[in-house]
Coordinates of C-alpha atoms and ligand atoms in Angstrom, one line a residue:
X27 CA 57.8 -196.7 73.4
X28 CA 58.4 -195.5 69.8
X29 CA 59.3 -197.7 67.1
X30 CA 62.9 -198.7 66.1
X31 CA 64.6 -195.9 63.9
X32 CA 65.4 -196.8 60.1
X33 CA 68.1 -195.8 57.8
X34 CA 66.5 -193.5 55.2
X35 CA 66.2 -196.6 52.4
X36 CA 67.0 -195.8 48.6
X37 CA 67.4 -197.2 45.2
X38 CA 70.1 -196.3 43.3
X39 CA 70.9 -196.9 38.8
X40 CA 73.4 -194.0 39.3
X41 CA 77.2 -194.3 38.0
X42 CA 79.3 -196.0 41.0
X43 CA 81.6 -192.6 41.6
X44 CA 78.7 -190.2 41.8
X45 CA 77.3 -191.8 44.4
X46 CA 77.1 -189.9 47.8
X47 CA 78.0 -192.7 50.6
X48 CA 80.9 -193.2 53.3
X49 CA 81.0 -196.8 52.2
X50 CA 80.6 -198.5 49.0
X51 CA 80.3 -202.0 49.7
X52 CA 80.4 -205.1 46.9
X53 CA 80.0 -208.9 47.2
X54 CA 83.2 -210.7 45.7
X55 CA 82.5 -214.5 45.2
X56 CA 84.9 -217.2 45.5
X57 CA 84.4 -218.7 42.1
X58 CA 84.4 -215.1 40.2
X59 CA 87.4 -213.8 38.6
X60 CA 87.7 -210.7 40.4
X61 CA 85.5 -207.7 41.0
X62 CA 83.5 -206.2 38.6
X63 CA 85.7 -203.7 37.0
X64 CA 83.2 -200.9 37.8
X65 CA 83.7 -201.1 41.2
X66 CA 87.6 -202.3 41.6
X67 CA 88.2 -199.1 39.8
X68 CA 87.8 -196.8 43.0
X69 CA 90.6 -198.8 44.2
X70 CA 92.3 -200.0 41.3
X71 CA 96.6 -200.5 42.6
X72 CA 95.6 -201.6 46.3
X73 CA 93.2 -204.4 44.1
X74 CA 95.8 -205.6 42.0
X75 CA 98.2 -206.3 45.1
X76 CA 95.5 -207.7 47.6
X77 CA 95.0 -210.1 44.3
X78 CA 98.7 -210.9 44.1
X79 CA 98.7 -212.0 48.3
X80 CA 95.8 -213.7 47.7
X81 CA 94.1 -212.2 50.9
X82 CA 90.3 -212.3 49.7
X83 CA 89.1 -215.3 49.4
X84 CA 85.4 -214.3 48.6
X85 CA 84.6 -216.8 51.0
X86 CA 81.1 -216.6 52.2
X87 CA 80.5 -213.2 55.3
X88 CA 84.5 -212.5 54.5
X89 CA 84.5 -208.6 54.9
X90 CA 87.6 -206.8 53.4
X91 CA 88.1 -203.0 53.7
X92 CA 90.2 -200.6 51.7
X93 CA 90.0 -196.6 51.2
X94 CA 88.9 -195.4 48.1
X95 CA 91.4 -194.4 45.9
X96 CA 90.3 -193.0 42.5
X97 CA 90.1 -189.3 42.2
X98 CA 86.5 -187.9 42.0
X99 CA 84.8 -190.6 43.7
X100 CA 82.4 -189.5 46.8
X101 CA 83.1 -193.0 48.8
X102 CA 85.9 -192.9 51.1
X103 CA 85.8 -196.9 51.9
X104 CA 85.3 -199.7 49.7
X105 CA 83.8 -203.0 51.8
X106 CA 84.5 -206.1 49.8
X107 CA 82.1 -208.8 51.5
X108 CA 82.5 -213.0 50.8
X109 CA 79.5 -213.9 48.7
X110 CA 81.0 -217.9 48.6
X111 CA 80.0 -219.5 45.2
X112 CA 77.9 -217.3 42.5
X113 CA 75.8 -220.3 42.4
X114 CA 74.5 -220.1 46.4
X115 CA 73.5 -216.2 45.4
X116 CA 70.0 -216.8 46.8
X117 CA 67.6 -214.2 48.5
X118 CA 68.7 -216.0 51.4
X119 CA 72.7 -215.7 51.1
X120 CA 72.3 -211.8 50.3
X121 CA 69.6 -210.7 53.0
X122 CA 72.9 -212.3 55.1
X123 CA 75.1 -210.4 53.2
X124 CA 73.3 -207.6 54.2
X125 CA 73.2 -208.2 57.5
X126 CA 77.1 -208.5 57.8
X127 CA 77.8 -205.5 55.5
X128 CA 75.2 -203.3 57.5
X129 CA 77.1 -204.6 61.3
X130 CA 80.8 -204.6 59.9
X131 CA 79.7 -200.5 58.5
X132 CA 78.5 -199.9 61.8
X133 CA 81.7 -201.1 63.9
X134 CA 83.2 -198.6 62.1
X135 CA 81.6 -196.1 62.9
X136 CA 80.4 -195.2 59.7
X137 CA 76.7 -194.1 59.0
X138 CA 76.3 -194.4 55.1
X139 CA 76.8 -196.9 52.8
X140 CA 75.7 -198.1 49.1
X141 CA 75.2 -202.3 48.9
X142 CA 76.0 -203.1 45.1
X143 CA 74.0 -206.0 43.9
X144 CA 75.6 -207.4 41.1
X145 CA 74.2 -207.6 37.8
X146 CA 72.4 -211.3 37.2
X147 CA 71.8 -211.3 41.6
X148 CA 69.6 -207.8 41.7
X149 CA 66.2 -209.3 41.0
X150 CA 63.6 -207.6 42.6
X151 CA 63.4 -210.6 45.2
X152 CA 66.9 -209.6 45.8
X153 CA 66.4 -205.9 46.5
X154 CA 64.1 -207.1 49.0
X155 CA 66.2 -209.2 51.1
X156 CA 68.9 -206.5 50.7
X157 CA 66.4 -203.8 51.9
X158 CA 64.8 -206.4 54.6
X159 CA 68.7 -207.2 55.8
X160 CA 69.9 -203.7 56.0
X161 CA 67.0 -202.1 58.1
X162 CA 68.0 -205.8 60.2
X163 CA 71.2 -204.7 61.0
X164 CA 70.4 -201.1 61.7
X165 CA 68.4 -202.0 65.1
X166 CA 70.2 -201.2 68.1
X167 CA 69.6 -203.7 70.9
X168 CA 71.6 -202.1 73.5
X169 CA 68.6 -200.1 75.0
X170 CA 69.1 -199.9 78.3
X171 CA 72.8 -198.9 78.4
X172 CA 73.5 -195.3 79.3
X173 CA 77.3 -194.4 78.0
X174 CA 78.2 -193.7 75.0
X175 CA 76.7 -196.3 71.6
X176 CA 80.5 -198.0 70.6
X177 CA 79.0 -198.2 67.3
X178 CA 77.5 -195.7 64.8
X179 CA 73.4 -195.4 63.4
X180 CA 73.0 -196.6 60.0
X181 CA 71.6 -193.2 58.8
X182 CA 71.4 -193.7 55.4
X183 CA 71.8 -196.9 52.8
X184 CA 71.1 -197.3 49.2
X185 CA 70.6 -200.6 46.9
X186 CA 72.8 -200.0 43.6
X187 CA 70.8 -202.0 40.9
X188 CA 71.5 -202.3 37.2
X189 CA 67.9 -200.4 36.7
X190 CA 65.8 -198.7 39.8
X191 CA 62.5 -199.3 38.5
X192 CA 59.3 -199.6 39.5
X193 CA 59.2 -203.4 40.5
X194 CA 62.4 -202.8 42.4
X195 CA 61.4 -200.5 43.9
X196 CA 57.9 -202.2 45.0
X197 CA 60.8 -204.5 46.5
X198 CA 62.9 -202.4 48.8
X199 CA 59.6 -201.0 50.2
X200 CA 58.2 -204.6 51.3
X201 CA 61.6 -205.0 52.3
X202 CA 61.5 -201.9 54.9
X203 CA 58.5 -203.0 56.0
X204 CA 59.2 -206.4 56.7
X205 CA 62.8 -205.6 58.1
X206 CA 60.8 -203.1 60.6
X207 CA 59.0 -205.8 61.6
X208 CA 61.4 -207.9 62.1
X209 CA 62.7 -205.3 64.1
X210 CA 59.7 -204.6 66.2
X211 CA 59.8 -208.6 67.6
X212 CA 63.3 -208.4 68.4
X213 CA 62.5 -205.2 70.1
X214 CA 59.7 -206.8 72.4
X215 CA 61.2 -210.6 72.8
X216 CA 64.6 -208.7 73.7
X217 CA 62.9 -206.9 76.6
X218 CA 63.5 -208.0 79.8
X219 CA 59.8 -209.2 81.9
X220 CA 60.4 -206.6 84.5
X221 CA 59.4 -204.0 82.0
X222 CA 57.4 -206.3 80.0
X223 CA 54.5 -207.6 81.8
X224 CA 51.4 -209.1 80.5
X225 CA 49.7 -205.8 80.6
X226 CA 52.3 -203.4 78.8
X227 CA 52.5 -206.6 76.2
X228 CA 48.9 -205.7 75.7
X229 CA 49.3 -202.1 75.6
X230 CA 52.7 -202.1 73.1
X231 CA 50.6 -204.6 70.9
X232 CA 47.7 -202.1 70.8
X233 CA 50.0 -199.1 70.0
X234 CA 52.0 -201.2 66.7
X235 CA 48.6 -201.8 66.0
X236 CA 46.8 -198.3 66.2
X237 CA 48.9 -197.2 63.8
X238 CA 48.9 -199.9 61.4
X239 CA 45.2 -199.9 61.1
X240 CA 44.4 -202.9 62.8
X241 CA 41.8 -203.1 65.1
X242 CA 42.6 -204.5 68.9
X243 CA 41.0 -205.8 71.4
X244 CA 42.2 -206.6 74.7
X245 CA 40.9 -209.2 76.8
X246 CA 41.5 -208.9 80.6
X247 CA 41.5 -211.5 83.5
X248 CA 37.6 -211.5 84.4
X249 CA 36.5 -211.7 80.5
X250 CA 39.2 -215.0 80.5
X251 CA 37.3 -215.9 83.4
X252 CA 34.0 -215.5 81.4
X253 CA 35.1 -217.3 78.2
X254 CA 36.2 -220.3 80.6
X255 CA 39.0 -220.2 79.2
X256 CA 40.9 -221.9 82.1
X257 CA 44.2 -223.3 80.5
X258 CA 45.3 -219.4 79.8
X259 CA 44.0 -218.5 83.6
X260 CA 45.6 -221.7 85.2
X261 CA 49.0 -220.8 83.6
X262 CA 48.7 -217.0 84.2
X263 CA 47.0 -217.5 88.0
X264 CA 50.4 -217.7 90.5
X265 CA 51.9 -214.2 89.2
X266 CA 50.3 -210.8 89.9
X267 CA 50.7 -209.5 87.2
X268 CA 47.5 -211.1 85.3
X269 CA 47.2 -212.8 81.9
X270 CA 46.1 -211.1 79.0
X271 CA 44.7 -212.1 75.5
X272 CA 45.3 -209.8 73.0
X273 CA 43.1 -210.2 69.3
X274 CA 44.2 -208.0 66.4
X275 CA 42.2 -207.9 63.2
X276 CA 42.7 -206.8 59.5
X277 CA 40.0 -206.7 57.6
X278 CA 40.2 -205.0 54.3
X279 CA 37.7 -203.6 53.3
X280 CA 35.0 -205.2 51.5
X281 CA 36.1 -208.7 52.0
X282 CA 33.4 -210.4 54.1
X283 CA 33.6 -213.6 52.3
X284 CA 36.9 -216.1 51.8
X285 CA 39.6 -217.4 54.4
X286 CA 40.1 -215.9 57.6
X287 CA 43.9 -216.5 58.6
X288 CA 44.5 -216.7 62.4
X289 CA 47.7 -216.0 63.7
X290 CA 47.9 -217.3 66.9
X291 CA 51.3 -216.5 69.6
X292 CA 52.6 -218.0 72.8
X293 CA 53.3 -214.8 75.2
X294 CA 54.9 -216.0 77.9
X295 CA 56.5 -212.9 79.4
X296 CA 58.1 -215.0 81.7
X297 CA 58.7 -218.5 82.1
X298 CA 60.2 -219.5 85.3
X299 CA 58.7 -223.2 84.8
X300 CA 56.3 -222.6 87.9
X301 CA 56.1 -225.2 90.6
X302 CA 57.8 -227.4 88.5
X303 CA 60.7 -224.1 88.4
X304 CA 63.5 -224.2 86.4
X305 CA 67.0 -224.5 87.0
X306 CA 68.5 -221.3 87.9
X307 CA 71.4 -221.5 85.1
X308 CA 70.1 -219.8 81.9
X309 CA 66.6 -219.0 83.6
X310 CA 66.9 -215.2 82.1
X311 CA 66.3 -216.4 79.1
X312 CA 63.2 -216.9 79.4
X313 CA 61.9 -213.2 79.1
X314 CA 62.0 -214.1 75.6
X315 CA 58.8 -217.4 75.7
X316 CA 56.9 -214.6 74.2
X317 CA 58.7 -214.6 71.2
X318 CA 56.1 -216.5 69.4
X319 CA 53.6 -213.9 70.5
X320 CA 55.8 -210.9 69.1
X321 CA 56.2 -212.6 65.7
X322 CA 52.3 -212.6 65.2
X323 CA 52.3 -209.1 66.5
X324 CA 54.6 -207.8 64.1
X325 CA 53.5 -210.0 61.7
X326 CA 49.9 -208.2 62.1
X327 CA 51.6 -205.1 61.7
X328 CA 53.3 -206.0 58.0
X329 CA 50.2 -207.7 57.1
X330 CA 48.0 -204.4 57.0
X331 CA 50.8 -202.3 56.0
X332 CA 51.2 -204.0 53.3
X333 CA 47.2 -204.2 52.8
X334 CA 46.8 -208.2 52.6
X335 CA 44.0 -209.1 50.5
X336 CA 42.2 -211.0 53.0
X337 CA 41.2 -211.0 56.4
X338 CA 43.4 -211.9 59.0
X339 CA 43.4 -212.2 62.7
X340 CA 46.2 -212.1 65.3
X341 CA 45.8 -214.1 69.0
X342 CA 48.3 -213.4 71.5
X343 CA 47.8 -215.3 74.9
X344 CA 49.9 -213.4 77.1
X345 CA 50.7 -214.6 80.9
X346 CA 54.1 -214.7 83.9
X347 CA 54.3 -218.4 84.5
X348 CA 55.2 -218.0 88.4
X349 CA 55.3 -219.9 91.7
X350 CA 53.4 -218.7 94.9
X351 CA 50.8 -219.6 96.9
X352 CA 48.2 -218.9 93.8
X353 CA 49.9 -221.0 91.5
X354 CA 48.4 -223.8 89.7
X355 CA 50.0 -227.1 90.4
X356 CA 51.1 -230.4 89.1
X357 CA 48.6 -232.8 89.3
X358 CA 45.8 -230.2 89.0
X359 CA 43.1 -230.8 86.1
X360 CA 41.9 -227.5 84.4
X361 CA 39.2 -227.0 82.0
X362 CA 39.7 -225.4 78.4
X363 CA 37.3 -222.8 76.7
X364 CA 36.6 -225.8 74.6
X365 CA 35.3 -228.1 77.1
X366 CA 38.5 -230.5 77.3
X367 CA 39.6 -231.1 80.3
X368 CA 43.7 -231.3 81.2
X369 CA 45.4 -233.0 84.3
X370 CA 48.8 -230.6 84.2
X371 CA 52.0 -233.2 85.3
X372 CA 54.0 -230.2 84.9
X373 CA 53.5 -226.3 85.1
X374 CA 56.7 -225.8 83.1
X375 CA 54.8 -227.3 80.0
X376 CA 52.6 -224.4 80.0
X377 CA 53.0 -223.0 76.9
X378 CA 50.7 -225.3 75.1
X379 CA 47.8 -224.7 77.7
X380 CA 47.6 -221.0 76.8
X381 CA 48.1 -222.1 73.3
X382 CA 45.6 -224.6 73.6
X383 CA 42.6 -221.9 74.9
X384 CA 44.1 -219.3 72.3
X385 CA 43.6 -221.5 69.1
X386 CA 40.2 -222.6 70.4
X387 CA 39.4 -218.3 70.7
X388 CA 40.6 -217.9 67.0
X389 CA 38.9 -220.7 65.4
X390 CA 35.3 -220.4 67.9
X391 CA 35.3 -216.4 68.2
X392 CA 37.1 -214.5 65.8
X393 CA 36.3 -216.8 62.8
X394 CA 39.8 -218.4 61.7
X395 CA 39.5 -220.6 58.8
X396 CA 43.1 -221.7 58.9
X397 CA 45.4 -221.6 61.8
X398 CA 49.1 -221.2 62.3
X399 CA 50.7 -221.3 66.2
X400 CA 54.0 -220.1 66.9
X401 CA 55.9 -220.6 70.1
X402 CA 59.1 -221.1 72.1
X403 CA 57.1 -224.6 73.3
X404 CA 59.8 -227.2 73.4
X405 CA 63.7 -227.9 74.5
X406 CA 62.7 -231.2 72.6
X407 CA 62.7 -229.1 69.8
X408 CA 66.5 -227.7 70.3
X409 CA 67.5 -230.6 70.9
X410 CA 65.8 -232.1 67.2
X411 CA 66.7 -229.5 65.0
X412 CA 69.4 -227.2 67.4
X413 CA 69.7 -223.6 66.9
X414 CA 69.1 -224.1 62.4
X415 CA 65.5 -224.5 61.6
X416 CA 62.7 -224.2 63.6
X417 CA 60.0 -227.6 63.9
X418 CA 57.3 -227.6 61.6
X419 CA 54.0 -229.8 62.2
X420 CA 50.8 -229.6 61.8
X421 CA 47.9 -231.1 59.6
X422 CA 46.2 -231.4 56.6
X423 CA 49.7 -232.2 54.9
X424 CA 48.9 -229.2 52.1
X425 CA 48.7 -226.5 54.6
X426 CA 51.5 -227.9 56.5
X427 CA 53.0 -227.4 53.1
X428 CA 52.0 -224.2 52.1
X429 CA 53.9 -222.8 55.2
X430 CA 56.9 -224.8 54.6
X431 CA 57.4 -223.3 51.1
X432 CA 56.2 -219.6 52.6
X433 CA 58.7 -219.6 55.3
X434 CA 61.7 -220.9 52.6
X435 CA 60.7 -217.7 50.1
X436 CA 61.0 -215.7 53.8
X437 CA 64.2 -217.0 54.9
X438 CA 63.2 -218.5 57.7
X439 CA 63.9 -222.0 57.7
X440 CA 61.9 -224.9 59.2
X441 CA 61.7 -228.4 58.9
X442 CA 58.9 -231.1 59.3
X443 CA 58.5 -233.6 61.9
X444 CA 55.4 -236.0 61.9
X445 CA 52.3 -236.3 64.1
X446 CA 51.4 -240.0 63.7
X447 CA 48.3 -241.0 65.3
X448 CA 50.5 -243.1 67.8
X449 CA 51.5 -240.3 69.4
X450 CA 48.9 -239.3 70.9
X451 CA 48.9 -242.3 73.3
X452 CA 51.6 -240.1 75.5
X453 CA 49.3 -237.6 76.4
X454 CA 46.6 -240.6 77.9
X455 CA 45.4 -239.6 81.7
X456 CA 44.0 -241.5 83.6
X457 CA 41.1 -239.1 85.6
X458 CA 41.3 -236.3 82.9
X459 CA 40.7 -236.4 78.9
X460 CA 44.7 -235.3 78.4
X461 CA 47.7 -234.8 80.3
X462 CA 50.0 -232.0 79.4
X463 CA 53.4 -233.8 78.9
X464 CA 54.1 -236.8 77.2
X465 CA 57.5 -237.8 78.6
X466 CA 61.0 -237.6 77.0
X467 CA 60.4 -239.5 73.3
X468 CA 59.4 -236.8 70.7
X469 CA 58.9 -234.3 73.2
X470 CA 58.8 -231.2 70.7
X471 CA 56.1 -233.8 69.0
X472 CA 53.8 -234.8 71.9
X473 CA 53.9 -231.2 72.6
X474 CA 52.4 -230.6 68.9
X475 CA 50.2 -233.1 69.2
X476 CA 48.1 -231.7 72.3
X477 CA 48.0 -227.9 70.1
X478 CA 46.3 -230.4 67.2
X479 CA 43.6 -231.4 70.2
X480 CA 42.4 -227.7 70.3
X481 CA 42.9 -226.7 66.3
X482 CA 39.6 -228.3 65.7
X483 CA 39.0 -229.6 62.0
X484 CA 40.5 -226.6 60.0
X485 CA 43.7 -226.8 58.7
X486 CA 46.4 -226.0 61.1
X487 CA 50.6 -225.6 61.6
X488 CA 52.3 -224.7 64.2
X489 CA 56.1 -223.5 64.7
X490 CA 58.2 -224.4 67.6
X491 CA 60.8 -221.4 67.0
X492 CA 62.5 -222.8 71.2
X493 CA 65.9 -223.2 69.0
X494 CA 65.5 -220.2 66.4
X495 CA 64.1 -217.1 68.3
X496 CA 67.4 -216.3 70.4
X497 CA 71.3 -216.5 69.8
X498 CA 73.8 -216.8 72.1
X499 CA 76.8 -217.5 69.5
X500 CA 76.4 -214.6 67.2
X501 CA 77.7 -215.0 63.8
X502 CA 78.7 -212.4 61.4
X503 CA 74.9 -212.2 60.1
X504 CA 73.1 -213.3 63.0
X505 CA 73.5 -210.6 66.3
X506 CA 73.3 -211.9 69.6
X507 CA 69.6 -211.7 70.9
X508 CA 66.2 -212.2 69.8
X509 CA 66.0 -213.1 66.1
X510 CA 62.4 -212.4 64.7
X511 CA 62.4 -215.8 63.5
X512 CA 58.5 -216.3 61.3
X513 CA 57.5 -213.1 61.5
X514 CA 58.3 -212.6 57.6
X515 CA 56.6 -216.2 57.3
X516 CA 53.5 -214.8 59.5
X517 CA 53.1 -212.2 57.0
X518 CA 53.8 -214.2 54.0
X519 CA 51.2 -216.4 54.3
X520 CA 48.9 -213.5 53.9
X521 CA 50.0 -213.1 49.9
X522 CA 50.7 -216.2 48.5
X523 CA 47.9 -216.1 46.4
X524 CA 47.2 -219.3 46.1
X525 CA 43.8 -220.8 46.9
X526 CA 42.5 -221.8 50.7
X527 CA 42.2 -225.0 49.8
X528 CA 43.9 -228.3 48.4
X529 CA 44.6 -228.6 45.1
X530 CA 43.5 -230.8 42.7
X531 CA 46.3 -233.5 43.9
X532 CA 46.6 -232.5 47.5
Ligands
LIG851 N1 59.6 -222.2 77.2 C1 59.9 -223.6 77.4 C2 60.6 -224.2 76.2 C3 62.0 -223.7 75.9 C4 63.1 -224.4 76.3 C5 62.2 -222.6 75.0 C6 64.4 -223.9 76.0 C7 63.4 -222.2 74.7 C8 64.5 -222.8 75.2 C9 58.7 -224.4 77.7 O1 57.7 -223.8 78.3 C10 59.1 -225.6 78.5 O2 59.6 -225.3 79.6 N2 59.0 -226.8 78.0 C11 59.4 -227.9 78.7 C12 58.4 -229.0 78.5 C13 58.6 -230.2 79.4 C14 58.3 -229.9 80.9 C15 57.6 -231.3 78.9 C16 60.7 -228.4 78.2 O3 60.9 -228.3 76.9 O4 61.6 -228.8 78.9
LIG852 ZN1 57.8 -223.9 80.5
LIG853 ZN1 57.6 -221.7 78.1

């Protein structure tokens, strides 16, 4: 499977009429006089009377389209999109902007277009989200449908800036690359587990990864079975098709001393809940409880395309929680790679027993000096924050910190809920050293608190992404299907530049 196409990406300084698009489009805020004058000049008498009927409002993913009127410009279509108040101009607000503009082009069936940032909100921070929010929109989701595409390829976009220099255009090129990425984890959370088993997880991770330069390595169901690492084989045991843990690695060169960042991903290609099975309604959702695993993938991917300073290391447990006649079952006890030993009350909690063995391999085997876990792990979690911001925990509280302000520069937003000692008195059993649910108070936190069992002593966070991966209610920025929520966190984390360890008032 190839990767997702691209529009052809470009920064542009040049003279609003001269340049070559189907679609010019501008941001028009609510609490701005009017369009800049630069731009309302391609369609100056239509302008003054959608002024006088007051149509545009500016307000926020408002999209307004007129023809272009002035003699001698190239654009036939000027797209006037919301921006809401000048003030709420973040990275944020235009990578959204984006994102509308890029869909609204689109359902036109236009292929071109030129997003003006306006002066005072083109920073290069802006170009990025721009760049990250146009490649966003140009992904087409509908794979597997055979007619005719009802809307067009974004073939080519540019990002109109008052100056297209070099740390601009640094900018747009993170931006592609993190937008592609972005692009790749929709790509493999949207595909449905019939097609994406275990294995050809495995084998699409080693492929992004071939050609990103990171090595891969793929461990099968007998070297599991050799590590002990019996959470990952309990969970993956009732399905034929058989678990998989996949471990990428960048490692620049030269750097064999400092932190070693592990990235560590549910893959659950299919959760049907197991014994403990799920009810029927909604159950094809859950081709996307790998979600987690396809951030860190493409994550990965960014992170040595970008050429990250320091070492980093990607775990994926991949497995088909299934019922049958192999199946593990509640009230079993399994033992972890680490020695721990887990009485399972419920098979459909299994996404913190593969996470539980796959932190244990990233910290024991590959070397991880600090740890972040993402994963579709909780309803509790929906239910906390619903579909807005994914759950943030983890522990000591400067880590937990450091992700929390990485994944606000990203855009991806996440909020933290605690992990008092207390807690951990949920996950008591009585013939084992845990069980693996903690009943219905803080479920999204009980759930975090038996990952922290298997993170060890070096600092760890994990995301519960269960109510930020997937939209069913799309929005004018926000598609239906999988979201690639923290995959531009994953990769942030890898440039902060800040030092691997507290500071002097942490
Ligand atoms: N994959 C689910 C969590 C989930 C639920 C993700 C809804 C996205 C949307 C997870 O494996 C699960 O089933 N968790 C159970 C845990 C319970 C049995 C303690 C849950 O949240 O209901
Ligand atoms: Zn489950
Ligand atoms: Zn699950």
């Amino acid at each position: 499977m190839s990767s997702p196409a691209s529009p052809l990406l470009s920064l542009s300084d040049a003279p609003f009429p001269t340049l070559p698009f189907d679609v010019l489009v501008a941001i028009r805020c609510e609490d701005a006089e009017g369009l800049d004058p630069r731009v309302s000049a391609a369609a100056d008498a239509a302008l003054a009377s959608v002024n006088e009927t007051r149509e545009l409002r500016g307000k926020a993913y408002e999209v307004f389209w007129l023809p272009v009127s002035a003699a001698g410009w190239q654009a036939r279509r000027l797209l006037i999109v919301g921006g809401g108040r000048q003030a709420d101009l973040s990275n944020e607000r235009v990578r959204r902007l984006a994102i509308a503009a890029g869909l609204a082009v689109r359902g036109r069936r236009l292929e071109r277009l030129a997003f003006i940032l306006p002066a005072g909100a083109d920073s290069p921070a802006h170009v990025q989200a721009v760049a990250e929010g146009l490649v966003f929109a140009s992904l087409d989701v509908d794979i597997y449908k055979t007619g005719e595409r009802e809307v067009a390829p974004l073939t080519a976009a540019a990002i109109v800036v008052s100056a297209a220099d070099e740390a601009r255009k640094r900018a747009l090129e993170r931006g592609r690359i993190l937008g592609l990425a972005t692009n790749e984890a929709r790509l493999l959370a949207n595909e449905p587990s019939n097609k994406l088993t275990p294995r050809v997880f495995a084998d699409r991770a080693a492929s992004l990864a071939a050609d990103a330069g990171l090595s891969v390595e793929v461990l099968d169901e007998s070297a599991i079975e050799a590590l002990q690492m019996g959470l990952l084989a309990g969970v993956g045991q009732g399905s034929v098709e058989p678990p998989r843990l996949i471990v990428m690695r960048h490692s620049p060169p030269g750097v064999t001393a400092g932190p070693v960042l592990g990235l560590v991903g549910k893959g659950i290609t299919f959760d049907t809940g197991g014994i403990s099975i799920k009810p029927a309604e909604m159950m094809d959702r859950m081709k996307n409880d790998m979600s987690g695993g396809a951030a860190v993938i493409a994550a990965m991917r960014a992170i040595a395309q970008l050429g990250a300073p320091i070492r980093v290391v990607g775990v994926v447990a991949a497995a088909e929680n299934m019922p049958g006649g192999r199946a593990f079952k509640p009230g079993d006890v399994l033992r972890a790679a680490s020695g721990k030993t887990v009485e399972v009350l419920n098979t459909d909690a299994e996404g913190r027993l593969v996470l539980g063995d796959a932190l244990w391999y990233a910290r024991e085997k590959a070397g991880a000096t600090h740890l972040v876990d993402v994963a579709t792990l909780t309803g509790a979690c929906v239910i906390a924050l619903g579909r807005v911001a994914s759950g943030l925990f983890g522990t000591p509280d400067w880590w937990v910190e450091r992700v929390r302000a990485t994944a606000d520069r990203a855009g991806d937003r996440v909020w933290p809920l605690p992990l008092y000692e207390e807690y951990a008195e949920q996950l008591k059993s009585d013939i084992a050293d845990l069980v693996n649910v903690g009943g219905r108070p803080a479920g999204a936190i009980t759930a975090a608190m038996f990952l922290k069992e298997f993170a060890g002593d070096v600092p760890w966070a994990h995301l519960d992404i269960a109510g930020t991966a997937w939209v069913d209610e799309p929005k004018p920025y926000q598609p239906k299907g999988a979201t690639g929520v923290a995959v531009r966190t994953l990769a942030g984390l890898a440039f902060t530049g800040e030092p691997w360890e507290p500071g002097p008032t942490a």
